[in-house]
């Protein structure tokens, strides 16, 4: 199946500062997620945003809008 033509923008807040667990305090993504964002599929990007929103691996997030 073809991916949706909708482009999911990076959640980067331009406030990059990693905590002791390599989680960005600006967008709450892991360093690996930040580095792989450009090459991620739309589905992978949605999963990264869902991880952030659900607090699955980033417990400090309350809410984020997913397109």
PDB file of C-alpha atoms in Angstrom:
ATOM      1  CA  UNK A   1       0.000   0.000   0.000  1.00  0.00           C
ATOM      2  CA  UNK A   2       1.103   3.524  -0.786  1.00  0.00           C
ATOM      3  CA  UNK A   3       1.792   5.905   2.048  1.00  0.00           C
ATOM      4  CA  UNK A   4      -0.325   8.986   2.549  1.00  0.00           C
ATOM      5  CA  UNK A   5       0.985  12.104   0.781  1.00  0.00           C
ATOM      6  CA  UNK A   6       0.526  14.022   4.041  1.00  0.00           C
ATOM      7  CA  UNK A   7       3.882  15.214   5.307  1.00  0.00           C
ATOM      8  CA  UNK A   8       4.333  14.862   9.036  1.00  0.00           C
ATOM      9  CA  UNK A   9       6.440  17.755  10.277  1.00  0.00           C
ATOM     10  CA  UNK A  10       9.207  17.232  12.786  1.00  0.00           C
ATOM     11  CA  UNK A  11       8.109  17.908  16.363  1.00  0.00           C
ATOM     12  CA  UNK A  12      11.430  19.673  16.948  1.00  0.00           C
ATOM     13  CA  UNK A  13      11.043  22.705  19.212  1.00  0.00           C
ATOM     14  CA  UNK A  14      14.554  24.058  18.457  1.00  0.00           C
ATOM     15  CA  UNK A  15      15.228  23.657  22.170  1.00  0.00           C
ATOM     16  CA  UNK A  16      17.579  20.690  22.008  1.00  0.00           C
ATOM     17  CA  UNK A  17      18.974  19.584  25.308  1.00  0.00           C
ATOM     18  CA  UNK A  18      19.324  15.898  26.108  1.00  0.00           C
ATOM     19  CA  UNK A  19      18.693  14.530  29.574  1.00  0.00           C
ATOM     20  CA  UNK A  20      20.686  11.696  31.165  1.00  0.00           C
ATOM     21  CA  UNK A  21      18.605   9.177  29.164  1.00  0.00           C
ATOM     22  CA  UNK A  22      19.261  10.911  25.809  1.00  0.00           C
ATOM     23  CA  UNK A  23      15.702  12.260  25.666  1.00  0.00           C
ATOM     24  CA  UNK A  24      15.350  15.761  24.229  1.00  0.00           C
ATOM     25  CA  UNK A  25      13.800  18.195  26.698  1.00  0.00           C
ATOM     26  CA  UNK A  26      12.344  20.216  23.799  1.00  0.00           C
ATOM     27  CA  UNK A  27      10.435  17.567  21.816  1.00  0.00           C
ATOM     28  CA  UNK A  28      10.788  14.558  24.159  1.00  0.00           C
ATOM     29  CA  UNK A  29      12.084  12.227  21.456  1.00  0.00           C
ATOM     30  CA  UNK A  30      15.023   9.929  22.026  1.00  0.00           C
ATOM     31  CA  UNK A  31      18.318  10.719  20.337  1.00  0.00           C
ATOM     32  CA  UNK A  32      17.782   7.716  18.030  1.00  0.00           C
ATOM     33  CA  UNK A  33      14.335   9.023  17.048  1.00  0.00           C
ATOM     34  CA  UNK A  34      15.739  12.473  16.324  1.00  0.00           C
ATOM     35  CA  UNK A  35      18.554  11.091  14.182  1.00  0.00           C
ATOM     36  CA  UNK A  36      16.286   8.741  12.219  1.00  0.00           C
ATOM     37  CA  UNK A  37      13.410  11.215  11.650  1.00  0.00           C
ATOM     38  CA  UNK A  38      14.440  12.336   8.137  1.00  0.00           C
ATOM     39  CA  UNK A  39      14.660   8.757   6.857  1.00  0.00           C
ATOM     40  CA  UNK A  40      11.589   7.448   8.686  1.00  0.00           C
ATOM     41  CA  UNK A  41       8.444   6.431   6.836  1.00  0.00           C
ATOM     42  CA  UNK A  42       5.179   8.254   7.546  1.00  0.00           C
ATOM     43  CA  UNK A  43       4.072   5.270   9.642  1.00  0.00           C
ATOM     44  CA  UNK A  44       7.311   5.310  11.639  1.00  0.00           C
ATOM     45  CA  UNK A  45       6.898   9.042  12.269  1.00  0.00           C
ATOM     46  CA  UNK A  46       3.348   8.477  13.489  1.00  0.00           C
ATOM     47  CA  UNK A  47       4.655   5.789  15.838  1.00  0.00           C
ATOM     48  CA  UNK A  48       7.354   8.102  17.200  1.00  0.00           C
ATOM     49  CA  UNK A  49       4.727  10.783  17.868  1.00  0.00           C
ATOM     50  CA  UNK A  50       2.421   8.201  19.441  1.00  0.00           C
ATOM     51  CA  UNK A  51       5.258   7.090  21.740  1.00  0.00           C
ATOM     52  CA  UNK A  52       5.766  10.686  22.792  1.00  0.00           C
ATOM     53  CA  UNK A  53       2.037  11.308  23.298  1.00  0.00           C
ATOM     54  CA  UNK A  54       1.367   8.098  25.203  1.00  0.00           C
ATOM     55  CA  UNK A  55       4.399   8.472  27.377  1.00  0.00           C
ATOM     56  CA  UNK A  56       5.347   4.916  26.521  1.00  0.00           C
ATOM     57  CA  UNK A  57       9.013   5.736  26.472  1.00  0.00           C
ATOM     58  CA  UNK A  58       8.735   9.425  27.323  1.00  0.00           C
ATOM     59  CA  UNK A  59       6.706   9.676  30.537  1.00  0.00           C
ATOM     60  CA  UNK A  60       6.952  13.492  30.848  1.00  0.00           C
ATOM     61  CA  UNK A  61       4.697  14.248  27.843  1.00  0.00           C
ATOM     62  CA  UNK A  62       1.069  15.211  28.466  1.00  0.00           C
ATOM     63  CA  UNK A  63      -0.202  15.829  24.912  1.00  0.00           C
ATOM     64  CA  UNK A  64       0.944  16.411  21.350  1.00  0.00           C
ATOM     65  CA  UNK A  65      -1.104  16.816  18.177  1.00  0.00           C
ATOM     66  CA  UNK A  66      -0.657  14.037  15.618  1.00  0.00           C
ATOM     67  CA  UNK A  67      -1.664  14.961  12.063  1.00  0.00           C
TER      68      UNK A  67
END
